[in-house]
Amino acid sequence: MAGKIIILSAPSGTGKSTIIKHLMATRPDLDLHFSISATSRKPRVGETHEKEYYFLTEEEFRRKIAAGEFVEWEEVYEGTLYGTLVSEVEKKVEEGHTVIMDIDVKGSLSVKKRFGDRALAIFIMPPSIQELEVRLTNRGTDSAADVARRLAKAGYEMTFAPQFDCIVINDDFFKAADEVAEKIKEFRPGE
Ligand code: ADP
Ligand code: 5GP
């Protein structure tokens, strides 16, 4: 395998997907290929099957688990499954591309374990839990109950930060995105 794997993880609402979209649109030099995960959650308004996620029923998801199609999968929120498909990662990395993934803290550590120093795990830290609540509420994509569930998990997720290769604080968006781009550029797998 010649390419590299970049993992971005953070409490929901911190800004991972906005950073990834921004870098994919503005930094062709980084050769980023997004790893589309599978999930059993319903699409949000504006999300498309095979773009943000492969939206599966729980039954379809469990069939893929049984068939060994996942690099990793987690029940990130009670009753909601998310997973990284082998088919999204291995071929692109073998071809020498950079695969970027937006996955939860436990999934990130599983990917790190499997791919070792081919993978760089970046934790994106929100400036505060209060700001996280503002971002989740302003995003306007989740019900009040879902916002509460996501916030309730944020403190726990932040305890995983020291296990990551590096931490980037997403306070000023463009500064954070530039910092992530720099880390990706500097990363030399296997060194
Ligand atoms: P995640 O993918 O981590 O769940 P999103 O990328 O969806 O988070 O970002 C959550 C919301 O916060 C979005 O509405 C996004 O536009 C906004 N956002 C992202 N980064 C910042 C920032 N640095 N300052 C203010 N708002 C931000
Ligand atoms: P959301 O529902 O906001 O899109 O994502 C919720 C959480 O699931 C986020 O923390 C996101 O990083 C995580 N997630 C998305 N895809 C995967 C995946 O393939 N595996 C794991 N373990 N987590 C994922």
CSV table of C-alpha atoms and ligand atoms in Angstrom, one decimal:
chain,number,residue,atom,x,y,z
A,1,MET,CA,0.0,0.0,0.0
A,2,ALA,CA,1.5,3.3,-1.0
A,3,GLY,CA,-1.1,5.9,0.0
A,4,LYS,CA,-2.1,7.3,3.3
A,5,ILE,CA,-5.1,7.3,5.6
A,6,ILE,CA,-6.2,10.5,7.4
A,7,ILE,CA,-8.8,10.1,10.2
A,8,LEU,CA,-10.7,13.1,11.6
A,9,SER,CA,-12.6,12.6,14.8
A,10,ALA,CA,-14.4,15.0,17.1
A,11,PRO,CA,-17.6,15.4,19.1
A,12,SER,CA,-20.6,15.9,16.7
A,13,GLY,CA,-21.0,19.5,15.7
A,14,THR,CA,-17.3,20.5,16.1
A,15,GLY,CA,-16.8,21.0,12.3
A,16,LYS,CA,-15.2,17.9,10.9
A,17,SER,CA,-17.3,17.5,7.8
A,18,THR,CA,-17.1,21.2,7.1
A,19,ILE,CA,-13.3,21.0,7.3
A,20,ILE,CA,-13.2,18.0,5.0
A,21,LYS,CA,-15.5,19.5,2.4
A,22,HIS,CA,-13.5,22.8,2.4
A,23,LEU,CA,-10.2,21.0,2.0
A,24,MET,CA,-11.6,18.7,-0.8
A,25,ALA,CA,-12.8,21.8,-2.6
A,26,THR,CA,-9.8,24.0,-2.2
A,27,ARG,CA,-6.7,21.7,-1.9
A,28,PRO,CA,-6.5,19.4,-4.9
A,29,ASP,CA,-2.8,19.1,-4.1
A,30,LEU,CA,-3.7,16.9,-1.1
A,31,ASP,CA,-5.4,14.3,-3.3
A,32,LEU,CA,-8.1,13.7,-0.8
A,33,HIS,CA,-10.6,10.8,-1.4
A,34,PHE,CA,-13.5,10.8,1.1
A,35,SER,CA,-14.3,7.4,2.6
A,36,ILE,CA,-18.1,7.2,2.5
A,37,SER,CA,-19.3,5.3,5.6
A,38,ALA,CA,-22.4,3.2,5.9
A,39,THR,CA,-25.0,4.2,8.5
A,40,SER,CA,-28.3,2.9,9.7
A,41,ARG,CA,-29.5,6.5,10.5
A,42,LYS,CA,-31.9,8.3,8.2
A,43,PRO,CA,-30.6,10.9,5.7
A,44,ARG,CA,-30.8,14.5,6.8
A,45,VAL,CA,-32.3,17.1,4.5
A,46,GLY,CA,-29.7,17.7,1.8
A,47,GLU,CA,-27.9,14.4,2.3
A,48,THR,CA,-27.7,11.9,-0.6
A,49,HIS,CA,-27.2,8.1,-0.7
A,50,GLU,CA,-23.6,7.3,-1.8
A,51,LYS,CA,-22.4,10.9,-1.2
A,52,GLU,CA,-22.4,11.6,2.5
A,53,TYR,CA,-23.2,8.0,3.5
A,54,TYR,CA,-24.4,4.7,2.2
A,55,PHE,CA,-27.8,4.8,4.0
A,56,LEU,CA,-28.7,1.2,4.9
A,57,THR,CA,-31.4,-0.4,6.9
A,58,GLU,CA,-30.2,-2.0,10.1
A,59,GLU,CA,-30.8,-5.4,8.5
A,60,GLU,CA,-28.6,-4.5,5.5
A,61,PHE,CA,-26.0,-3.2,7.8
A,62,ARG,CA,-25.9,-6.4,9.9
A,63,ARG,CA,-25.6,-8.5,6.7
A,64,LYS,CA,-22.5,-6.6,5.8
A,65,ILE,CA,-21.0,-7.1,9.3
A,66,ALA,CA,-21.6,-10.8,8.9
A,67,ALA,CA,-20.0,-10.8,5.4
A,68,GLY,CA,-16.9,-9.2,6.8
A,69,GLU,CA,-17.3,-6.0,4.7
A,70,PHE,CA,-16.3,-3.5,7.4
A,71,VAL,CA,-12.8,-2.3,8.5
A,72,GLU,CA,-14.6,-1.2,11.7
A,73,TRP,CA,-18.1,-0.4,12.8
A,74,GLU,CA,-19.6,1.1,16.0
A,75,GLU,CA,-23.0,1.7,17.5
A,76,VAL,CA,-22.1,5.4,17.9
A,77,TYR,CA,-25.5,6.4,19.3
A,78,GLU,CA,-27.9,3.9,20.8
A,79,GLY,CA,-29.6,2.0,18.0
A,80,THR,CA,-27.6,3.7,15.3
A,81,LEU,CA,-24.8,1.9,13.5
A,82,TYR,CA,-21.9,3.5,11.5
A,83,GLY,CA,-19.1,1.7,9.7
A,84,THR,CA,-16.1,2.0,7.4
A,85,LEU,CA,-16.3,-0.3,4.4
A,86,VAL,CA,-13.2,-2.2,3.3
A,87,SER,CA,-14.1,-1.4,-0.3
A,88,GLU,CA,-13.8,2.4,0.5
A,89,VAL,CA,-10.3,2.2,1.8
A,90,GLU,CA,-8.0,-0.6,0.6
A,91,LYS,CA,-8.1,-0.1,-3.2
A,92,LYS,CA,-7.7,3.7,-3.0
A,93,VAL,CA,-4.8,3.4,-0.6
A,94,GLU,CA,-3.1,0.7,-2.7
A,95,GLU,CA,-3.4,3.1,-5.7
A,96,GLY,CA,-1.4,5.6,-3.7
A,97,HIS,CA,-4.3,8.1,-2.9
A,98,THR,CA,-5.0,9.8,0.4
A,99,VAL,CA,-8.2,8.5,2.0
A,100,ILE,CA,-9.8,10.8,4.5
A,101,MET,CA,-12.4,9.6,7.0
A,102,ASP,CA,-14.8,11.2,9.4
A,103,ILE,CA,-15.4,8.6,12.1
A,104,ASP,CA,-16.0,8.4,15.9
A,105,VAL,CA,-13.3,8.1,18.5
A,106,LYS,CA,-13.5,4.3,19.0
A,107,GLY,CA,-13.6,3.6,15.2
A,108,SER,CA,-10.6,5.9,14.8
A,109,LEU,CA,-8.5,3.9,17.2
A,110,SER,CA,-9.6,0.6,15.5
A,111,VAL,CA,-8.4,2.0,12.1
A,112,LYS,CA,-5.1,3.1,13.7
A,113,LYS,CA,-4.6,-0.4,15.1
A,114,ARG,CA,-5.3,-2.0,11.7
A,115,PHE,CA,-3.3,0.3,9.5
A,116,GLY,CA,-0.6,1.4,12.0
A,117,ASP,CA,1.7,4.1,10.8
A,118,ARG,CA,-0.1,4.3,7.4
A,119,ALA,CA,-2.8,6.2,9.3
A,120,LEU,CA,-2.7,9.7,10.9
A,121,ALA,CA,-5.5,10.3,13.5
A,122,ILE,CA,-6.4,14.0,14.0
A,123,PHE,CA,-8.7,15.0,16.9
A,124,ILE,CA,-10.7,18.2,16.2
A,125,MET,CA,-11.4,19.9,19.5
A,126,PRO,CA,-14.3,22.3,19.9
A,127,PRO,CA,-13.5,25.6,21.7
A,128,SER,CA,-16.0,24.7,24.4
A,129,ILE,CA,-19.1,22.6,25.1
A,130,GLN,CA,-21.2,25.8,25.0
A,131,GLU,CA,-19.9,26.6,21.5
A,132,LEU,CA,-20.7,23.0,20.5
A,133,GLU,CA,-24.3,23.5,21.6
A,134,VAL,CA,-24.5,26.7,19.5
A,135,ARG,CA,-23.1,25.0,16.4
A,136,LEU,CA,-25.3,21.9,16.7
A,137,THR,CA,-28.4,24.1,17.3
A,138,ASN,CA,-27.5,26.5,14.4
A,139,ARG,CA,-26.8,23.6,12.0
A,140,GLY,CA,-30.5,23.0,12.3
A,141,THR,CA,-30.2,19.3,11.1
A,142,ASP,CA,-31.0,17.5,14.4
A,143,SER,CA,-34.0,17.4,16.7
A,144,ALA,CA,-33.6,19.0,20.2
A,145,ALA,CA,-33.4,15.4,21.6
A,146,ASP,CA,-30.6,14.5,19.1
A,147,VAL,CA,-28.7,17.7,20.0
A,148,ALA,CA,-28.9,16.7,23.6
A,149,ARG,CA,-27.8,13.1,22.9
A,150,ARG,CA,-24.8,14.4,21.0
A,151,LEU,CA,-23.8,17.0,23.6
A,152,ALA,CA,-24.2,14.4,26.4
A,153,LYS,CA,-21.5,12.3,24.6
A,154,ALA,CA,-19.1,15.1,23.8
A,155,GLY,CA,-17.2,15.2,27.2
A,156,TYR,CA,-16.6,11.4,27.0
A,157,GLU,CA,-15.4,11.7,23.4
A,158,MET,CA,-13.0,14.4,24.4
A,159,THR,CA,-11.3,12.1,26.9
A,160,PHE,CA,-10.0,10.1,23.9
A,161,ALA,CA,-8.1,13.1,22.5
A,162,PRO,CA,-4.7,12.2,24.0
A,163,GLN,CA,-4.7,8.9,22.2
A,164,PHE,CA,-4.7,10.7,18.8
A,165,ASP,CA,-1.6,11.6,16.9
A,166,CYS,CA,-2.4,15.3,17.1
A,167,ILE,CA,-5.1,17.7,18.2
A,168,VAL,CA,-6.4,20.8,16.2
A,169,ILE,CA,-8.7,23.3,17.9
A,170,ASN,CA,-11.5,24.4,15.6
A,171,ASP,CA,-12.1,28.0,16.9
A,172,ASP,CA,-11.2,30.1,13.8
A,173,PHE,CA,-12.4,27.9,11.0
A,174,PHE,CA,-9.8,28.8,8.3
A,175,LYS,CA,-7.0,28.6,10.8
A,176,ALA,CA,-8.1,25.1,11.8
A,177,ALA,CA,-8.6,24.0,8.2
A,178,ASP,CA,-5.1,25.2,7.3
A,179,GLU,CA,-3.6,23.4,10.3
A,180,VAL,CA,-5.3,20.1,9.2
A,181,ALA,CA,-4.0,20.6,5.7
A,182,GLU,CA,-0.4,21.2,7.0
A,183,LYS,CA,-0.6,18.0,9.1
A,184,ILE,CA,-1.8,16.0,6.1
A,185,LYS,CA,1.0,17.4,4.0
A,186,GLU,CA,3.7,16.8,6.5
A,187,PHE,CA,2.6,13.2,7.2
A,188,ARG,CA,4.9,10.6,5.8
A,189,PRO,CA,3.5,7.1,6.4
A,190,GLY,CA,6.0,4.7,7.7
A,191,GLU,CA,8.5,7.3,9.0
B,1,ADP,P1,-19.4,17.7,12.5
B,1,ADP,O1,-19.1,17.1,11.1
B,1,ADP,O2,-18.1,17.7,13.3
B,1,ADP,O3,-20.5,17.1,13.1
B,1,ADP,P2,-20.1,20.1,11.0
B,1,ADP,O4,-19.0,20.2,10.0
B,1,ADP,O5,-21.5,19.7,10.5
B,1,ADP,O6,-19.7,19.2,12.3
B,1,ADP,O7,-20.2,21.6,11.7
B,1,ADP,C1,-21.3,21.9,12.6
B,1,ADP,C2,-21.7,23.3,12.4
B,1,ADP,O8,-20.8,24.2,12.9
B,1,ADP,C3,-22.0,23.6,10.9
B,1,ADP,O9,-23.1,24.5,10.8
B,1,ADP,C4,-20.7,24.4,10.5
B,1,ADP,O10,-21.0,25.3,9.5
B,1,ADP,C5,-20.4,25.1,11.8
B,1,ADP,N1,-18.9,25.4,12.0
B,1,ADP,C6,-17.9,24.6,11.7
B,1,ADP,N2,-16.7,25.2,12.1
B,1,ADP,C7,-17.0,26.3,12.7
B,1,ADP,C8,-16.2,27.4,13.3
B,1,ADP,N3,-14.9,27.3,13.4
B,1,ADP,N4,-16.9,28.4,13.8
B,1,ADP,C9,-18.2,28.5,13.8
B,1,ADP,N5,-19.0,27.6,13.2
B,1,ADP,C10,-18.4,26.5,12.7
B,2,5GP,P1,-23.5,12.1,12.0
B,2,5GP,O1,-24.7,11.3,12.3
B,2,5GP,O2,-23.4,13.4,12.7
B,2,5GP,O3,-23.2,12.1,10.5
B,2,5GP,O4,-22.3,11.3,12.6
B,2,5GP,C1,-22.3,10.9,14.0
B,2,5GP,C2,-21.0,10.3,14.4
B,2,5GP,O5,-20.7,9.1,13.7
B,2,5GP,C3,-19.8,11.2,14.1
B,2,5GP,O6,-18.9,11.2,15.3
B,2,5GP,C4,-19.1,10.5,12.9
B,2,5GP,O7,-17.7,10.8,13.0
B,2,5GP,C5,-19.4,9.1,13.3
B,2,5GP,N1,-19.2,8.2,12.1
B,2,5GP,C6,-19.5,8.4,10.8
B,2,5GP,N2,-19.1,7.4,10.0
B,2,5GP,C7,-18.5,6.5,10.8
B,2,5GP,C8,-17.9,5.2,10.6
B,2,5GP,O8,-17.8,4.7,9.5
B,2,5GP,N3,-17.4,4.6,11.7
B,2,5GP,C9,-17.5,5.1,12.9
B,2,5GP,N4,-17.0,4.4,13.9
B,2,5GP,N5,-18.1,6.3,13.2
B,2,5GP,C10,-18.6,7.0,12.1
